[in-house]
């Protein structure tokens, strides 16, 4: 087994018509245009596999690490549940413009239709412009017939729930829930490993070639949760210098850590990899085999075979992700 010191990866940049410059301006991501929409920090999605950027394993793909060290990297219980595949995808997103209105199918639909995982996700808001909001769910219970009629009459927006946001707000987006990130929002996203999205409305925008983007109207009909639900805003404790539970779902567990000083954790019995996303400040993170620095907008992966994790900091806010 390789010595699995704390691993950082090259960002995988994705450009969309709704992207902007904040991933570069705020986090120093290697953007080449003014439409940088997503920085994939940790990915095993086909054709978008992360590459180690630090230490002796630099240049090694995440897939190769899994091929060589799956149980040591992921944890025995994680391999038993998900196989030798990395089960989550980590991103930072900059929405300069409104994203399309969309939803994600559950595991059963995704498997039968696309031989894929579904896509359950969570968002942590890192930066907002004044008046920024999200669309999450409906503003009333809607029937499938009402929904279809709204598409035909171009009145879907009248049925949707708008949520104002500010830094630190956190949202859990379960499968089937209609949602969209609004203009002026930068966020951290944690999700199942899947790039499966059903786009249902895109504000009638056209791309550089004058074409409307593809919609998935028929596929979405049986995937949508038509009930109005107030189950998406995550209220979490913010006690300093400890791990505060934000989300604990079958696909990932996320804690919020507001550290004012150093922290040592014994993780011998965790039996899961650990990811830290830095959402403010900076820290040095070490395990049994080495250490690396992390600052706002960066991500680090620690293997399940780690027994101790030390975080040295004068101030950092971290999202700690495990399974």
mmCIF file of C-alpha atoms in Angstrom:
data_model
loop_
_atom_site.group_PDB
_atom_site.id
_atom_site.type_symbol
_atom_site.label_atom_id
_atom_site.label_comp_id
_atom_site.label_asym_id
_atom_site.label_seq_id
_atom_site.Cartn_x
_atom_site.Cartn_y
_atom_site.Cartn_z
ATOM 1 C CA UNK A 1 0.000 0.000 0.000
ATOM 2 C CA UNK A 2 1.238 3.478 -0.829
ATOM 3 C CA UNK A 3 1.624 5.943 2.005
ATOM 4 C CA UNK A 4 -1.667 7.800 1.626
ATOM 5 C CA UNK A 5 -0.746 11.239 2.919
ATOM 6 C CA UNK A 6 -3.362 14.057 2.631
ATOM 7 C CA UNK A 7 -4.114 14.306 -1.088
ATOM 8 C CA UNK A 8 -4.943 17.389 -3.117
ATOM 9 C CA UNK A 9 -6.108 17.286 -6.724
ATOM 10 C CA UNK A 10 -5.975 19.506 -9.784
ATOM 11 C CA UNK A 11 -9.262 21.360 -10.244
ATOM 12 C CA UNK A 12 -11.273 20.208 -13.266
ATOM 13 C CA UNK A 13 -12.822 23.353 -14.701
ATOM 14 C CA UNK A 14 -16.191 23.367 -16.444
ATOM 15 C CA UNK A 15 -17.423 26.307 -18.489
ATOM 16 C CA UNK A 16 -21.096 27.146 -19.000
ATOM 17 C CA UNK A 17 -23.013 30.137 -20.340
ATOM 18 C CA UNK A 18 -24.107 30.923 -16.758
ATOM 19 C CA UNK A 19 -20.596 30.859 -15.232
ATOM 20 C CA UNK A 20 -18.439 33.811 -14.172
ATOM 21 C CA UNK A 21 -15.027 34.814 -12.814
ATOM 22 C CA UNK A 22 -15.420 34.297 -9.059
ATOM 23 C CA UNK A 23 -13.834 30.834 -8.978
ATOM 24 C CA UNK A 24 -10.669 32.534 -10.206
ATOM 25 C CA UNK A 25 -11.128 35.822 -8.346
ATOM 26 C CA UNK A 26 -12.041 34.340 -4.944
ATOM 27 C CA UNK A 27 -10.212 31.001 -4.968
ATOM 28 C CA UNK A 28 -7.468 31.309 -7.592
ATOM 29 C CA UNK A 29 -8.832 28.539 -9.802
ATOM 30 C CA UNK A 30 -7.127 28.170 -13.214
ATOM 31 C CA UNK A 31 -9.959 29.645 -15.276
ATOM 32 C CA UNK A 32 -9.288 30.541 -18.897
ATOM 33 C CA UNK A 33 -12.553 32.380 -19.671
ATOM 34 C CA UNK A 34 -15.161 34.572 -17.968
ATOM 35 C CA UNK A 35 -17.678 31.695 -17.926
ATOM 36 C CA UNK A 36 -16.058 29.366 -15.372
ATOM 37 C CA UNK A 37 -19.074 27.649 -13.825
ATOM 38 C CA UNK A 38 -17.738 24.701 -11.815
ATOM 39 C CA UNK A 39 -14.484 23.532 -10.299
ATOM 40 C CA UNK A 40 -14.677 19.779 -9.789
ATOM 41 C CA UNK A 41 -12.433 19.222 -6.796
ATOM 42 C CA UNK A 42 -12.742 15.487 -6.323
ATOM 43 C CA UNK A 43 -14.290 13.376 -9.062
ATOM 44 C CA UNK A 44 -14.333 9.827 -10.368
ATOM 45 C CA UNK A 45 -16.913 10.628 -13.067
ATOM 46 C CA UNK A 46 -15.961 9.133 -16.428
ATOM 47 C CA UNK A 47 -13.850 11.538 -18.503
ATOM 48 C CA UNK A 48 -13.550 13.808 -15.448
ATOM 49 C CA UNK A 49 -11.300 11.835 -13.100
ATOM 50 C CA UNK A 50 -9.256 13.858 -10.623
ATOM 51 C CA UNK A 51 -5.445 13.847 -10.708
ATOM 52 C CA UNK A 52 -3.291 14.181 -7.579
ATOM 53 C CA UNK A 53 -1.431 17.493 -7.490
ATOM 54 C CA UNK A 54 0.794 17.172 -4.398
ATOM 55 C CA UNK A 55 3.533 14.919 -3.041
ATOM 56 C CA UNK A 56 5.047 11.715 -4.381
ATOM 57 C CA UNK A 57 1.724 10.573 -5.922
ATOM 58 C CA UNK A 58 1.370 13.727 -8.040
ATOM 59 C CA UNK A 59 0.127 12.819 -11.510
ATOM 60 C CA UNK A 60 -1.733 9.719 -10.276
ATOM 61 C CA UNK A 61 -5.433 9.540 -11.058
ATOM 62 C CA UNK A 62 -8.048 8.960 -8.394
ATOM 63 C CA UNK A 63 -9.116 5.885 -10.340
ATOM 64 C CA UNK A 64 -5.593 4.450 -10.147
ATOM 65 C CA UNK A 65 -5.542 5.068 -6.393
ATOM 66 C CA UNK A 66 -8.818 3.165 -6.135
ATOM 67 C CA UNK A 67 -7.468 0.328 -8.280
ATOM 68 C CA UNK A 68 -4.410 0.002 -6.026
ATOM 69 C CA UNK A 69 -5.787 0.847 -2.576
ATOM 70 C CA UNK A 70 -9.603 0.826 -2.579
ATOM 71 C CA UNK A 71 -10.165 -0.465 0.955
ATOM 72 C CA UNK A 72 -7.358 1.602 2.440
ATOM 73 C CA UNK A 73 -8.553 4.744 0.691
ATOM 74 C CA UNK A 74 -12.324 4.361 0.968
ATOM 75 C CA UNK A 75 -12.806 2.164 4.015
ATOM 76 C CA UNK A 76 -13.977 -1.458 4.147
ATOM 77 C CA UNK A 77 -17.617 -0.574 4.883
ATOM 78 C CA UNK A 78 -17.668 1.960 2.029
ATOM 79 C CA UNK A 79 -16.358 -0.653 -0.436
ATOM 80 C CA UNK A 80 -18.988 -3.099 0.790
ATOM 81 C CA UNK A 81 -21.744 -0.559 0.041
ATOM 82 C CA UNK A 82 -20.489 1.177 -3.100
ATOM 83 C CA UNK A 83 -17.832 -1.099 -4.555
ATOM 84 C CA UNK A 84 -14.422 0.159 -5.591
ATOM 85 C CA UNK A 85 -15.799 3.435 -6.929
ATOM 86 C CA UNK A 86 -15.523 6.869 -5.373
ATOM 87 C CA UNK A 87 -19.108 7.480 -4.241
ATOM 88 C CA UNK A 88 -19.284 11.279 -4.046
ATOM 89 C CA UNK A 89 -18.415 14.286 -6.179
ATOM 90 C CA UNK A 90 -17.115 17.569 -4.719
ATOM 91 C CA UNK A 91 -17.487 20.931 -6.486
ATOM 92 C CA UNK A 92 -17.341 24.685 -6.145
ATOM 93 C CA UNK A 93 -19.899 26.517 -8.303
ATOM 94 C CA UNK A 94 -20.131 30.140 -9.483
ATOM 95 C CA UNK A 95 -23.485 31.220 -10.900
ATOM 96 C CA UNK A 96 -23.053 34.611 -12.541
ATOM 97 C CA UNK A 97 -26.422 33.999 -14.206
ATOM 98 C CA UNK A 98 -29.402 31.866 -13.207
ATOM 99 C CA UNK A 99 -28.942 28.159 -13.765
ATOM 100 C CA UNK A 100 -31.570 26.176 -15.593
ATOM 101 C CA UNK A 101 -34.415 24.788 -13.513
ATOM 102 C CA UNK A 102 -33.770 21.102 -13.033
ATOM 103 C CA UNK A 103 -34.047 18.025 -10.870
ATOM 104 C CA UNK A 104 -32.252 14.720 -10.407
ATOM 105 C CA UNK A 105 -33.746 11.208 -10.516
ATOM 106 C CA UNK A 106 -33.467 8.789 -7.613
ATOM 107 C CA UNK A 107 -31.250 5.711 -7.625
ATOM 108 C CA UNK A 108 -33.972 3.397 -8.954
ATOM 109 C CA UNK A 109 -34.877 5.552 -11.950
ATOM 110 C CA UNK A 110 -31.241 6.402 -12.645
ATOM 111 C CA UNK A 111 -30.280 2.734 -12.598
ATOM 112 C CA UNK A 112 -33.119 1.541 -14.833
ATOM 113 C CA UNK A 113 -32.854 4.396 -17.340
ATOM 114 C CA UNK A 114 -29.161 5.317 -17.374
ATOM 115 C CA UNK A 115 -27.270 2.617 -15.444
ATOM 116 C CA UNK A 116 -26.174 5.407 -13.099
ATOM 117 C CA UNK A 117 -26.477 6.513 -9.494
ATOM 118 C CA UNK A 118 -29.122 9.093 -8.682
ATOM 119 C CA UNK A 119 -28.033 12.487 -7.435
ATOM 120 C CA UNK A 120 -28.687 13.608 -3.882
ATOM 121 C CA UNK A 121 -26.760 16.784 -3.061
ATOM 122 C CA UNK A 122 -26.186 19.563 -0.562
ATOM 123 C CA UNK A 123 -25.120 23.198 -0.941
ATOM 124 C CA UNK A 124 -23.153 25.451 1.398
ATOM 125 C CA UNK A 125 -23.390 29.122 0.404
ATOM 126 C CA UNK A 126 -19.966 30.807 0.292
ATOM 127 C CA UNK A 127 -20.647 34.159 -1.364
ATOM 128 C CA UNK A 128 -23.681 36.078 -2.613
ATOM 129 C CA UNK A 129 -24.524 39.248 -4.465
ATOM 130 C CA UNK A 130 -27.261 41.443 -2.942
ATOM 131 C CA UNK A 131 -30.697 39.975 -3.573
ATOM 132 C CA UNK A 132 -29.396 36.549 -4.606
ATOM 133 C CA UNK A 133 -31.721 33.587 -4.220
ATOM 134 C CA UNK A 134 -32.289 29.937 -5.009
ATOM 135 C CA UNK A 135 -35.270 28.127 -6.446
ATOM 136 C CA UNK A 136 -36.147 25.072 -4.357
ATOM 137 C CA UNK A 137 -39.374 23.158 -4.809
ATOM 138 C CA UNK A 138 -42.902 24.400 -5.448
ATOM 139 C CA UNK A 139 -44.768 27.161 -3.602
ATOM 140 C CA UNK A 140 -47.840 24.906 -3.318
ATOM 141 C CA UNK A 141 -48.803 21.292 -3.951
ATOM 142 C CA UNK A 142 -48.965 20.785 -7.717
ATOM 143 C CA UNK A 143 -50.512 18.007 -9.769
ATOM 144 C CA UNK A 144 -48.732 16.512 -12.750
ATOM 145 C CA UNK A 145 -51.441 18.041 -14.937
ATOM 146 C CA UNK A 146 -50.944 21.537 -13.465
ATOM 147 C CA UNK A 147 -47.210 21.214 -13.961
ATOM 148 C CA UNK A 148 -47.586 20.112 -17.598
ATOM 149 C CA UNK A 149 -50.007 22.969 -18.250
ATOM 150 C CA UNK A 150 -47.537 25.471 -16.785
ATOM 151 C CA UNK A 151 -44.889 24.296 -19.244
ATOM 152 C CA UNK A 152 -47.308 24.662 -22.138
ATOM 153 C CA UNK A 153 -48.348 28.165 -21.000
ATOM 154 C CA UNK A 154 -44.837 29.299 -20.030
ATOM 155 C CA UNK A 155 -45.983 29.948 -16.442
ATOM 156 C CA UNK A 156 -43.761 27.467 -14.573
ATOM 157 C CA UNK A 157 -41.984 30.277 -12.706
ATOM 158 C CA UNK A 158 -45.264 31.183 -10.999
ATOM 159 C CA UNK A 159 -45.314 27.782 -9.277
ATOM 160 C CA UNK A 160 -41.769 27.835 -7.889
ATOM 161 C CA UNK A 161 -40.432 28.635 -4.428
ATOM 162 C CA UNK A 162 -37.771 31.371 -4.200
ATOM 163 C CA UNK A 163 -35.386 31.370 -1.223
ATOM 164 C CA UNK A 164 -33.128 34.357 -0.376
ATOM 165 C CA UNK A 165 -29.628 33.284 0.691
ATOM 166 C CA UNK A 166 -26.569 34.539 2.525
ATOM 167 C CA UNK A 167 -23.133 33.137 3.390
ATOM 168 C CA UNK A 168 -23.315 30.052 5.608
ATOM 169 C CA UNK A 169 -26.799 29.002 4.553
ATOM 170 C CA UNK A 170 -26.990 25.283 3.821
ATOM 171 C CA UNK A 171 -29.508 23.311 1.784
ATOM 172 C CA UNK A 172 -30.172 19.602 1.270
ATOM 173 C CA UNK A 173 -31.541 18.788 -2.183
ATOM 174 C CA UNK A 174 -33.026 15.304 -2.274
ATOM 175 C CA UNK A 175 -33.844 13.567 -5.545
ATOM 176 C CA UNK A 176 -36.996 14.686 -7.310
ATOM 177 C CA UNK A 177 -36.918 18.226 -5.934
ATOM 178 C CA UNK A 178 -37.023 20.984 -8.553
ATOM 179 C CA UNK A 179 -34.215 23.472 -7.965
ATOM 180 C CA UNK A 180 -31.935 26.090 -9.471
ATOM 181 C CA UNK A 181 -29.021 28.199 -8.268
ATOM 182 C CA UNK A 182 -29.759 31.884 -8.788
ATOM 183 C CA UNK A 183 -27.492 34.541 -10.226
ATOM 184 C CA UNK A 184 -24.858 35.898 -7.847
ATOM 185 C CA UNK A 185 -24.371 32.730 -5.761
ATOM 186 C CA UNK A 186 -21.071 30.917 -5.122
ATOM 187 C CA UNK A 187 -21.391 27.637 -3.269
ATOM 188 C CA UNK A 188 -19.738 24.380 -2.273
ATOM 189 C CA UNK A 189 -21.585 21.282 -3.472
ATOM 190 C CA UNK A 190 -21.373 17.750 -2.121
ATOM 191 C CA UNK A 191 -23.260 15.090 -4.084
ATOM 192 C CA UNK A 192 -23.472 11.484 -5.133
ATOM 193 C CA UNK A 193 -21.127 10.559 -7.951
ATOM 194 C CA UNK A 194 -23.421 11.307 -10.851
ATOM 195 C CA UNK A 195 -23.705 13.921 -13.573
ATOM 196 C CA UNK A 196 -27.332 13.053 -14.261
ATOM 197 C CA UNK A 197 -29.651 16.059 -14.545
ATOM 198 C CA UNK A 198 -33.127 16.539 -15.998
ATOM 199 C CA UNK A 199 -33.383 20.128 -17.254
ATOM 200 C CA UNK A 200 -36.998 21.326 -17.400
ATOM 201 C CA UNK A 201 -36.721 25.086 -18.108
ATOM 202 C CA UNK A 202 -33.863 27.327 -19.218
ATOM 203 C CA UNK A 203 -35.498 30.754 -19.475
ATOM 204 C CA UNK A 204 -35.653 30.293 -23.257
ATOM 205 C CA UNK A 205 -31.942 31.128 -23.516
ATOM 206 C CA UNK A 206 -29.940 30.362 -26.623
ATOM 207 C CA UNK A 207 -26.312 29.300 -26.857
ATOM 208 C CA UNK A 208 -23.601 30.972 -28.952
ATOM 209 C CA UNK A 209 -24.963 29.190 -32.021
ATOM 210 C CA UNK A 210 -28.529 30.378 -31.478
ATOM 211 C CA UNK A 211 -29.791 27.019 -30.223
ATOM 212 C CA UNK A 212 -32.014 26.362 -27.229
ATOM 213 C CA UNK A 213 -30.495 23.912 -24.752
ATOM 214 C CA UNK A 214 -31.974 20.435 -24.580
ATOM 215 C CA UNK A 215 -34.833 19.938 -22.131
ATOM 216 C CA UNK A 216 -35.794 16.603 -20.562
ATOM 217 C CA UNK A 217 -39.521 17.195 -20.197
ATOM 218 C CA UNK A 218 -40.732 13.612 -20.624
ATOM 219 C CA UNK A 219 -38.027 12.029 -18.488
ATOM 220 C CA UNK A 220 -38.747 14.481 -15.672
ATOM 221 C CA UNK A 221 -42.489 13.802 -15.409
ATOM 222 C CA UNK A 222 -42.178 10.636 -13.327
ATOM 223 C CA UNK A 223 -39.116 11.862 -11.408
ATOM 224 C CA UNK A 224 -40.549 15.086 -9.923
ATOM 225 C CA UNK A 225 -41.781 15.415 -6.338
ATOM 226 C CA UNK A 226 -44.898 17.564 -6.852
ATOM 227 C CA UNK A 227 -45.573 18.229 -3.146
ATOM 228 C CA UNK A 228 -44.714 21.508 -1.458
ATOM 229 C CA UNK A 229 -42.195 20.657 1.276
ATOM 230 C CA UNK A 230 -40.238 22.786 3.705
ATOM 231 C CA UNK A 231 -37.505 20.178 4.188
ATOM 232 C CA UNK A 232 -34.510 21.697 2.412
ATOM 233 C CA UNK A 233 -32.998 24.385 4.693
ATOM 234 C CA UNK A 234 -30.439 22.839 7.044
ATOM 235 C CA UNK A 235 -30.325 24.333 10.524
ATOM 236 C CA UNK A 236 -27.050 23.268 12.100
ATOM 237 C CA UNK A 237 -25.120 24.158 15.270
ATOM 238 C CA UNK A 238 -22.018 26.326 14.950
ATOM 239 C CA UNK A 239 -20.172 25.498 18.168
ATOM 240 C CA UNK A 240 -16.529 26.433 17.699
ATOM 241 C CA UNK A 241 -13.647 23.952 17.692
ATOM 242 C CA UNK A 242 -15.732 20.831 17.209
ATOM 243 C CA UNK A 243 -17.537 18.925 14.462
ATOM 244 C CA UNK A 244 -21.172 20.079 14.135
ATOM 245 C CA UNK A 245 -23.508 17.778 12.201
ATOM 246 C CA UNK A 246 -25.050 19.431 9.141
ATOM 247 C CA UNK A 247 -26.275 16.555 6.956
ATOM 248 C CA UNK A 248 -26.344 12.831 7.710
ATOM 249 C CA UNK A 249 -27.874 10.918 4.810
ATOM 250 C CA UNK A 250 -27.211 7.473 3.296
ATOM 251 C CA UNK A 251 -24.788 8.924 0.725
ATOM 252 C CA UNK A 252 -22.620 11.269 2.801
ATOM 253 C CA UNK A 253 -22.234 12.877 6.201
ATOM 254 C CA UNK A 254 -21.129 16.504 6.469
ATOM 255 C CA UNK A 255 -19.961 18.394 9.556
ATOM 256 C CA UNK A 256 -19.298 22.106 9.969
ATOM 257 C CA UNK A 257 -16.069 22.994 11.797
ATOM 258 C CA UNK A 258 -15.354 26.580 12.880
ATOM 259 C CA UNK A 259 -11.835 26.249 14.263
ATOM 260 C CA UNK A 260 -10.053 28.957 16.232
ATOM 261 C CA UNK A 261 -7.047 26.772 17.002
ATOM 262 C CA UNK A 262 -5.495 23.344 16.521
ATOM 263 C CA UNK A 263 -7.554 20.146 16.626
ATOM 264 C CA UNK A 264 -6.501 16.498 16.863
ATOM 265 C CA UNK A 265 -8.907 13.697 15.955
ATOM 266 C CA UNK A 266 -8.513 9.973 16.528
ATOM 267 C CA UNK A 267 -10.209 8.409 13.487
ATOM 268 C CA UNK A 268 -9.062 4.819 13.963
ATOM 269 C CA UNK A 269 -12.648 3.534 13.960
ATOM 270 C CA UNK A 270 -14.082 5.872 11.306
ATOM 271 C CA UNK A 271 -13.766 3.318 8.464
ATOM 272 C CA UNK A 272 -14.368 6.037 5.874
ATOM 273 C CA UNK A 273 -12.276 8.464 3.912
ATOM 274 C CA UNK A 274 -12.427 12.071 5.141
ATOM 275 C CA UNK A 275 -12.677 15.137 2.912
ATOM 276 C CA UNK A 276 -12.116 18.699 4.058
ATOM 277 C CA UNK A 277 -13.422 21.602 2.000
ATOM 278 C CA UNK A 278 -12.070 24.910 3.259
ATOM 279 C CA UNK A 279 -14.794 27.564 3.097
ATOM 280 C CA UNK A 280 -12.860 30.235 4.993
ATOM 281 C CA UNK A 281 -9.392 30.781 6.446
ATOM 282 C CA UNK A 282 -6.517 28.331 6.110
ATOM 283 C CA UNK A 283 -5.069 25.269 7.853
ATOM 284 C CA UNK A 284 -2.359 22.599 7.765
ATOM 285 C CA UNK A 285 -3.834 19.097 7.780
ATOM 286 C CA UNK A 286 -1.819 15.969 8.545
ATOM 287 C CA UNK A 287 -2.283 12.233 9.016
ATOM 288 C CA UNK A 288 0.019 9.281 9.646
ATOM 289 C CA UNK A 289 2.059 9.833 6.467
ATOM 290 C CA UNK A 290 2.339 13.556 5.881
ATOM 291 C CA UNK A 291 0.681 16.940 5.772
ATOM 292 C CA UNK A 292 -0.552 19.563 3.339
ATOM 293 C CA UNK A 293 -1.889 23.097 3.498
ATOM 294 C CA UNK A 294 -5.427 24.091 2.600
ATOM 295 C CA UNK A 295 -6.999 27.501 2.129
ATOM 296 C CA UNK A 296 -10.405 28.904 1.193
ATOM 297 C CA UNK A 297 -11.656 27.220 -1.963
ATOM 298 C CA UNK A 298 -9.426 24.149 -1.653
ATOM 299 C CA UNK A 299 -10.158 20.498 -0.890
ATOM 300 C CA UNK A 300 -8.113 17.664 0.616
ATOM 301 C CA UNK A 301 -8.770 13.905 0.827
ATOM 302 C CA UNK A 302 -7.550 11.714 3.700
ATOM 303 C CA UNK A 303 -7.578 7.932 3.421
ATOM 304 C CA UNK A 304 -9.709 5.712 5.627
ATOM 305 C CA UNK A 305 -6.505 4.022 6.785
ATOM 306 C CA UNK A 306 -5.533 7.212 8.639
ATOM 307 C CA UNK A 307 -5.573 6.800 12.399
ATOM 308 C CA UNK A 308 -4.983 10.410 13.467
ATOM 309 C CA UNK A 309 -5.920 13.660 11.755
ATOM 310 C CA UNK A 310 -4.294 16.846 13.000
ATOM 311 C CA UNK A 311 -5.510 20.273 11.934
ATOM 312 C CA UNK A 312 -3.227 23.193 12.688
ATOM 313 C CA UNK A 313 -4.821 26.593 12.226
ATOM 314 C CA UNK A 314 -5.193 30.104 13.541
ATOM 315 C CA UNK A 315 -8.689 30.188 12.096
ATOM 316 C CA UNK A 316 -10.541 28.114 9.495
ATOM 317 C CA UNK A 317 -14.049 27.045 8.589
ATOM 318 C CA UNK A 318 -14.141 23.543 7.129
ATOM 319 C CA UNK A 319 -16.758 21.182 5.788
ATOM 320 C CA UNK A 320 -15.797 17.678 6.899
ATOM 321 C CA UNK A 321 -17.282 14.987 4.653
ATOM 322 C CA UNK A 322 -17.351 11.234 5.352
ATOM 323 C CA UNK A 323 -19.629 8.266 4.682
#
